[in-house]
CSV table of C-alpha atoms in Angstrom, one decimal:
chain,number,residue,atom,x,y,z
A,1,UNK,CA,26.4,8.4,20.6
A,2,UNK,CA,27.4,9.2,24.2
A,3,UNK,CA,30.7,10.6,22.8
A,4,UNK,CA,28.6,12.7,20.4
A,5,UNK,CA,26.6,14.2,23.2
A,6,UNK,CA,29.7,15.0,25.2
A,7,UNK,CA,31.3,16.7,22.1
A,8,UNK,CA,28.1,18.4,21.0
A,9,UNK,CA,28.2,21.9,19.6
A,10,UNK,CA,26.9,23.2,16.3
A,11,UNK,CA,29.3,21.7,13.8
A,12,UNK,CA,28.8,24.7,11.6
A,13,UNK,CA,30.0,27.2,14.3
A,14,UNK,CA,33.5,28.7,13.9
A,15,UNK,CA,34.4,28.6,17.6
A,16,UNK,CA,36.7,25.9,19.1
A,17,UNK,CA,33.8,23.7,20.3
A,18,UNK,CA,32.1,23.9,16.9
A,19,UNK,CA,35.4,23.0,15.1
A,20,UNK,CA,35.8,20.0,17.4
A,21,UNK,CA,32.3,18.8,16.6
A,22,UNK,CA,32.9,19.4,12.9
A,23,UNK,CA,36.0,17.2,13.0
A,24,UNK,CA,34.0,14.4,14.7
A,25,UNK,CA,31.2,14.8,12.1
A,26,UNK,CA,33.7,14.6,9.2
A,27,UNK,CA,35.3,11.5,10.7
A,28,UNK,CA,31.9,9.9,11.0
A,29,UNK,CA,31.2,10.7,7.4
A,30,UNK,CA,34.4,9.0,6.2
A,31,UNK,CA,33.7,6.0,8.5
A,32,UNK,CA,30.2,5.5,7.0
A,33,UNK,CA,31.5,5.8,3.5
A,34,UNK,CA,34.3,3.4,4.2
A,35,UNK,CA,32.0,0.8,5.8
A,36,UNK,CA,29.6,1.0,2.9
A,37,UNK,CA,32.4,0.9,0.3
A,38,UNK,CA,31.3,4.3,-1.2
A,39,UNK,CA,33.8,6.6,-2.8
A,40,UNK,CA,31.5,9.4,-3.7
A,41,UNK,CA,29.9,12.1,-1.6
A,42,UNK,CA,27.7,11.7,1.5
A,43,UNK,CA,25.0,14.0,2.8
A,44,UNK,CA,23.7,13.2,6.3
A,45,UNK,CA,19.9,13.4,6.6
A,46,UNK,CA,17.2,12.8,9.2
A,47,UNK,CA,16.5,9.4,7.5
A,48,UNK,CA,15.6,7.8,4.3
A,49,UNK,CA,12.5,9.9,3.6
A,50,UNK,CA,14.4,13.1,3.7
A,51,UNK,CA,17.2,11.6,1.5
A,52,UNK,CA,14.6,10.5,-1.0
A,53,UNK,CA,13.0,14.0,-1.0
A,54,UNK,CA,16.4,15.7,-1.6
A,55,UNK,CA,17.3,13.3,-4.5
A,56,UNK,CA,13.9,13.4,-6.2
A,57,UNK,CA,13.4,17.2,-5.8
A,58,UNK,CA,17.0,18.6,-6.2
A,59,UNK,CA,18.3,16.3,-9.0
A,60,UNK,CA,19.2,18.1,-12.2
A,61,UNK,CA,16.8,16.0,-14.3
A,62,UNK,CA,13.7,17.0,-16.2
A,63,UNK,CA,11.6,14.0,-15.4
A,64,UNK,CA,11.1,11.4,-12.7
A,65,UNK,CA,10.5,7.7,-13.4
A,66,UNK,CA,9.8,5.3,-10.5
A,67,UNK,CA,8.9,1.7,-10.1
A,68,UNK,CA,5.4,0.9,-8.9
A,69,UNK,CA,6.7,-0.9,-5.8
A,70,UNK,CA,8.7,1.9,-4.3
A,71,UNK,CA,8.2,3.0,-0.7
A,72,UNK,CA,5.4,5.6,-0.1
A,73,UNK,CA,8.1,8.2,0.7
A,74,UNK,CA,9.0,8.1,-3.0
A,75,UNK,CA,5.5,8.9,-4.1
A,76,UNK,CA,5.1,11.7,-1.5
A,77,UNK,CA,8.3,13.3,-2.7
A,78,UNK,CA,7.5,12.9,-6.4
A,79,UNK,CA,3.7,12.7,-6.8
A,80,UNK,CA,3.9,13.5,-10.6
A,81,UNK,CA,6.5,10.8,-11.4
A,82,UNK,CA,6.0,8.4,-14.3
A,83,UNK,CA,5.3,5.0,-12.8
A,84,UNK,CA,6.6,1.7,-14.3
A,85,UNK,CA,5.4,-1.7,-13.2
A,86,UNK,CA,7.8,-4.4,-12.0
A,87,UNK,CA,8.7,-7.5,-13.9
A,88,UNK,CA,9.7,-10.3,-11.5
A,89,UNK,CA,11.5,-7.8,-9.3
A,90,UNK,CA,13.0,-5.9,-12.3
A,91,UNK,CA,12.1,-3.1,-14.6
A,92,UNK,CA,11.2,-4.8,-17.9
A,93,UNK,CA,13.3,-2.9,-20.5
A,94,UNK,CA,10.3,-3.2,-23.0
A,95,UNK,CA,8.1,-1.4,-20.5
A,96,UNK,CA,10.6,1.4,-19.6
A,97,UNK,CA,9.6,4.7,-21.2
A,98,UNK,CA,12.1,7.0,-22.9
A,99,UNK,CA,14.3,7.9,-19.9
A,100,UNK,CA,16.4,10.7,-21.5
A,101,UNK,CA,17.3,13.4,-19.0
A,102,UNK,CA,15.4,11.6,-16.2
A,103,UNK,CA,16.0,10.5,-12.7
A,104,UNK,CA,15.1,6.8,-12.5
A,105,UNK,CA,14.3,5.4,-9.0
A,106,UNK,CA,14.4,1.7,-8.3
A,107,UNK,CA,14.8,0.3,-4.7
A,108,UNK,CA,17.3,-2.4,-3.9
A,109,UNK,CA,15.2,-4.6,-1.6
A,110,UNK,CA,11.4,-4.3,-1.3
A,111,UNK,CA,10.3,-3.5,2.2
A,112,UNK,CA,7.1,-5.6,2.1
A,113,UNK,CA,8.2,-8.8,0.2
A,114,UNK,CA,12.0,-8.9,0.5
A,115,UNK,CA,12.3,-9.0,-3.3
A,116,UNK,CA,15.8,-8.0,-4.4
A,117,UNK,CA,14.9,-5.4,-7.2
A,118,UNK,CA,17.5,-5.8,-9.9
A,119,UNK,CA,18.5,-2.4,-11.3
A,120,UNK,CA,19.1,-4.0,-14.7
A,121,UNK,CA,18.0,-7.0,-16.7
A,122,UNK,CA,20.8,-8.8,-18.4
A,123,UNK,CA,22.9,-5.7,-17.8
A,124,UNK,CA,21.0,-3.6,-20.3
A,125,UNK,CA,18.9,-1.3,-18.1
A,126,UNK,CA,21.7,0.5,-16.3
A,127,UNK,CA,23.5,0.9,-19.6
A,128,UNK,CA,20.3,2.3,-21.2
A,129,UNK,CA,19.9,4.8,-18.3
A,130,UNK,CA,23.5,6.0,-18.5
A,131,UNK,CA,23.5,6.2,-22.3
A,132,UNK,CA,20.4,8.4,-22.1
A,133,UNK,CA,22.2,10.9,-19.9
A,134,UNK,CA,20.0,10.0,-16.9
A,135,UNK,CA,20.6,9.3,-13.3
A,136,UNK,CA,19.9,6.1,-11.3
A,137,UNK,CA,18.6,6.5,-7.7
A,138,UNK,CA,18.5,3.4,-5.5
A,139,UNK,CA,16.7,3.2,-2.2
A,140,UNK,CA,18.9,0.8,-0.2
A,141,UNK,CA,17.2,1.3,3.1
A,142,UNK,CA,16.4,-2.4,3.5
A,143,UNK,CA,19.8,-3.6,2.2
A,144,UNK,CA,22.6,-1.2,3.3
A,145,UNK,CA,24.7,-2.9,5.9
A,146,UNK,CA,23.3,-6.3,4.9
A,147,UNK,CA,24.1,-6.5,1.1
A,148,UNK,CA,26.8,-4.8,-1.0
A,149,UNK,CA,25.5,-1.4,-2.3
A,150,UNK,CA,24.2,-1.6,-5.9
A,151,UNK,CA,25.8,0.4,-8.6
A,152,UNK,CA,24.0,3.7,-8.8
A,153,UNK,CA,24.5,7.5,-9.1
A,154,UNK,CA,22.6,8.1,-5.8
A,155,UNK,CA,21.9,5.7,-2.9
A,156,UNK,CA,19.6,6.2,0.1
A,157,UNK,CA,20.4,4.6,3.4
A,158,UNK,CA,18.8,4.6,6.9
A,159,UNK,CA,20.7,3.9,10.1
A,160,UNK,CA,18.0,2.3,12.1
A,161,UNK,CA,17.6,-0.4,9.4
A,162,UNK,CA,21.0,-1.8,10.3
A,163,UNK,CA,21.0,-1.4,14.1
A,164,UNK,CA,21.9,2.3,14.3
A,165,UNK,CA,19.8,5.1,15.9
A,166,UNK,CA,16.6,6.5,14.5
A,167,UNK,CA,16.6,10.0,13.1
A,168,UNK,CA,19.8,9.6,11.0
A,169,UNK,CA,20.4,8.5,7.4
A,170,UNK,CA,22.2,9.6,4.3
A,171,UNK,CA,22.1,10.3,0.6
A,172,UNK,CA,25.1,8.9,-1.1
A,173,UNK,CA,25.9,11.0,-4.2
A,174,UNK,CA,28.4,10.0,-6.9
A,175,UNK,CA,29.0,13.7,-7.7
A,176,UNK,CA,27.5,16.9,-6.2
A,177,UNK,CA,27.0,18.2,-9.7
A,178,UNK,CA,24.0,15.9,-9.9
A,179,UNK,CA,22.1,18.1,-7.4
A,180,UNK,CA,21.0,21.7,-7.2
A,181,UNK,CA,22.1,23.1,-3.8
A,182,UNK,CA,19.4,24.6,-1.6
A,183,UNK,CA,21.6,26.4,0.9
A,184,UNK,CA,22.1,25.6,4.6
A,185,UNK,CA,24.2,22.7,6.0
A,186,UNK,CA,25.8,19.6,4.5
A,187,UNK,CA,27.7,21.5,1.8
A,188,UNK,CA,24.5,23.5,1.1
A,189,UNK,CA,22.4,20.5,0.2
A,190,UNK,CA,20.3,20.1,3.4
A,191,UNK,CA,18.5,22.4,5.9
A,192,UNK,CA,18.9,21.8,9.6
A,193,UNK,CA,21.8,21.4,12.1
A,194,UNK,CA,23.7,18.2,11.7
A,195,UNK,CA,22.9,15.4,14.1
A,196,UNK,CA,26.4,14.6,15.4
A,197,UNK,CA,25.4,11.9,18.0
A,198,UNK,CA,23.3,10.2,15.4
A,199,UNK,CA,26.1,10.3,12.8
A,200,UNK,CA,28.6,8.7,15.2
A,201,UNK,CA,26.0,6.0,16.2
A,202,UNK,CA,25.4,5.3,12.5
A,203,UNK,CA,29.1,4.8,11.8
A,204,UNK,CA,29.5,2.6,14.9
A,205,UNK,CA,26.5,0.4,13.8
A,206,UNK,CA,28.0,-0.2,10.4
A,207,UNK,CA,31.4,-1.0,11.8
A,208,UNK,CA,29.8,-3.6,14.1
A,209,UNK,CA,30.0,-6.0,11.2
A,210,UNK,CA,26.8,-6.1,9.2
A,211,UNK,CA,24.8,-9.4,9.1
A,212,UNK,CA,27.9,-11.3,10.2
A,213,UNK,CA,27.3,-9.9,13.7
A,214,UNK,CA,23.6,-10.8,13.8
A,215,UNK,CA,22.4,-13.2,16.5
A,216,UNK,CA,20.8,-15.4,13.8
A,217,UNK,CA,22.6,-16.3,10.6
A,218,UNK,CA,21.7,-16.8,7.0
A,219,UNK,CA,21.2,-20.5,7.4
A,220,UNK,CA,18.7,-19.8,10.2
A,221,UNK,CA,16.8,-17.4,8.0
A,222,UNK,CA,16.6,-19.8,5.1
A,223,UNK,CA,15.3,-22.6,7.5
A,224,UNK,CA,12.8,-20.1,8.9
A,225,UNK,CA,11.5,-19.3,5.4
A,226,UNK,CA,11.2,-23.0,4.6
A,227,UNK,CA,9.3,-23.5,7.8
A,228,UNK,CA,6.8,-20.7,7.0
A,229,UNK,CA,6.4,-22.2,3.5
A,230,UNK,CA,5.3,-25.5,4.9
A,231,UNK,CA,2.1,-24.0,6.5
A,232,UNK,CA,1.4,-20.9,4.5
A,233,UNK,CA,2.0,-19.1,1.1
A,234,UNK,CA,5.2,-17.1,1.1
A,235,UNK,CA,4.8,-14.2,-1.3
A,236,UNK,CA,8.1,-14.2,-3.2
A,237,UNK,CA,8.3,-12.4,-6.5
A,238,UNK,CA,11.8,-12.6,-8.0
A,239,UNK,CA,15.0,-13.1,-6.1
A,240,UNK,CA,14.7,-12.8,-2.3
A,241,UNK,CA,16.6,-11.3,0.6
A,242,UNK,CA,16.6,-13.5,3.7
A,243,UNK,CA,15.5,-10.9,6.3
A,244,UNK,CA,12.0,-9.9,5.1
A,245,UNK,CA,9.2,-12.4,4.4
A,246,UNK,CA,5.6,-11.7,3.2
A,247,UNK,CA,3.4,-14.7,4.2
A,248,UNK,CA,-0.3,-15.3,3.6
A,249,UNK,CA,-2.4,-17.2,6.0
A,250,UNK,CA,-4.8,-19.8,4.5
A,251,UNK,CA,-7.9,-18.2,6.0
A,252,UNK,CA,-7.2,-15.5,8.6
A,253,UNK,CA,-7.2,-11.8,7.7
A,254,UNK,CA,-4.0,-9.8,8.2
A,255,UNK,CA,-5.6,-7.6,10.9
A,256,UNK,CA,-6.7,-10.7,12.8
A,257,UNK,CA,-3.2,-12.1,12.5
A,258,UNK,CA,-1.6,-8.9,13.9
A,259,UNK,CA,-3.9,-9.1,16.9
A,260,UNK,CA,-3.3,-12.8,17.6
A,261,UNK,CA,0.5,-12.6,17.0
A,262,UNK,CA,0.8,-9.4,19.1
A,263,UNK,CA,-0.9,-11.3,22.0
A,264,UNK,CA,1.8,-14.0,21.7
A,265,UNK,CA,4.6,-11.4,21.9
A,266,UNK,CA,5.4,-11.1,18.1
A,267,UNK,CA,5.7,-7.7,16.4
A,268,UNK,CA,4.7,-8.0,12.7
A,269,UNK,CA,3.0,-5.7,10.3
A,270,UNK,CA,0.6,-5.6,7.4
A,271,UNK,CA,2.3,-3.8,4.5
A,272,UNK,CA,5.1,-1.4,5.2
A,273,UNK,CA,5.4,-0.2,8.8
A,274,UNK,CA,4.8,3.4,7.7
A,275,UNK,CA,1.3,2.5,6.5
A,276,UNK,CA,0.3,-0.6,8.4
A,277,UNK,CA,-2.5,1.2,10.2
A,278,UNK,CA,-4.6,1.3,7.0
A,279,UNK,CA,-7.1,-1.4,6.0
A,280,UNK,CA,-6.5,-0.7,2.3
A,281,UNK,CA,-4.8,-3.3,0.1
A,282,UNK,CA,-1.1,-2.9,-0.1
A,283,UNK,CA,-0.1,-0.9,-3.1
A,284,UNK,CA,3.1,-2.9,-3.4
A,285,UNK,CA,1.3,-6.3,-3.3
A,286,UNK,CA,-1.1,-5.0,-5.9
A,287,UNK,CA,1.7,-3.9,-8.2
A,288,UNK,CA,3.3,-7.4,-7.8
A,289,UNK,CA,0.1,-8.9,-9.0
A,290,UNK,CA,-0.9,-10.6,-5.7
A,291,UNK,CA,-4.7,-11.3,-5.8
A,292,UNK,CA,-6.9,-9.2,-3.5
A,293,UNK,CA,-8.0,-12.2,-1.3
A,294,UNK,CA,-4.3,-13.3,-0.8
A,295,UNK,CA,-3.1,-9.7,-0.1
A,296,UNK,CA,-5.9,-9.4,2.6
A,297,UNK,CA,-4.3,-12.4,4.4
A,298,UNK,CA,-0.7,-11.3,4.1
A,299,UNK,CA,1.6,-10.0,6.8
A,300,UNK,CA,5.2,-8.9,6.7
A,301,UNK,CA,7.7,-10.6,9.0
A,302,UNK,CA,11.1,-8.8,9.4
A,303,UNK,CA,14.2,-10.0,11.1
A,304,UNK,CA,16.7,-7.8,12.8
A,305,UNK,CA,20.2,-7.9,14.2
A,306,UNK,CA,18.9,-8.9,17.6
A,307,UNK,CA,16.6,-11.7,16.4
A,308,UNK,CA,17.7,-15.1,17.8
A,309,UNK,CA,17.4,-18.6,16.3
A,310,UNK,CA,15.2,-19.5,19.3
A,311,UNK,CA,12.8,-16.6,18.5
A,312,UNK,CA,12.6,-17.8,14.8
A,313,UNK,CA,11.8,-21.3,16.0
A,314,UNK,CA,9.2,-20.0,18.5
A,315,UNK,CA,7.5,-17.9,15.7
A,316,UNK,CA,7.5,-20.8,13.3
A,317,UNK,CA,5.7,-23.0,15.9
A,318,UNK,CA,3.2,-20.2,16.7
A,319,UNK,CA,2.5,-19.6,13.0
A,320,UNK,CA,2.0,-23.4,12.4
A,321,UNK,CA,-0.5,-23.4,15.3
A,322,UNK,CA,-2.5,-20.6,13.6
A,323,UNK,CA,-2.6,-22.5,10.4
């Protein structure tokens, strides 16, 4: 990012400084694509929310179909979308409406429970979507840089979720023909001057090595989940990622837990971080069929690249003490 600030000029300007910034931006674009294993197009955005808005509002599709457990940003971008309930972390093909000429949005890893949302069931759903001439959009904010990208026509990623800077993300697009351009920057698909320092920071974070470079490893995360399960209910619909846990206390409310754990030096949330200030039941937990009384006692515990095994052990002990 320091290099980006030193180089900074408007990458769309034709003068020498602008051309130098453009070259650095295009290099960052190719580095991000290479690190993610993506061979399509890439539109830099201000984050996942903007990427979702572009995909859901500029896609050449007549209808929008989304899963009931998507992030709130999906529902803000497409408030009139058809909503389909999940089935053990999957779309149930029997519940999927006619998806001809539609954009179907299904996240990869749920931000509140860590559920790995399978974009097909027995391989049939993706084939059904493609055969109908429709487009599959996957929000991979919680999985990019941690898990391989899922097969999709468009994928959303957010840099700060894998240790990069805030304020930068991307919409990965198999083919620009899937979108209507709106004019402006990023090949005409996004408004606003490109964030060169952010793009360079995003590329560097991905190149740092993914979860292999984390201070705690997968075995630490699995042991952590087992420890939580011994003293509380782990909300785990479907297959699970190992860096997000939803845990329900036997008696204490989520808000009381946030206060107690914050005083102990632990930063956790109730629901997604973007809506954790509300006292309403989590829409996601409701869609997963979690009873109201359990949801009211559920918090989200997320692990990051800097989380150490010692911190996981300390939290496990603190949690057991609360139970």
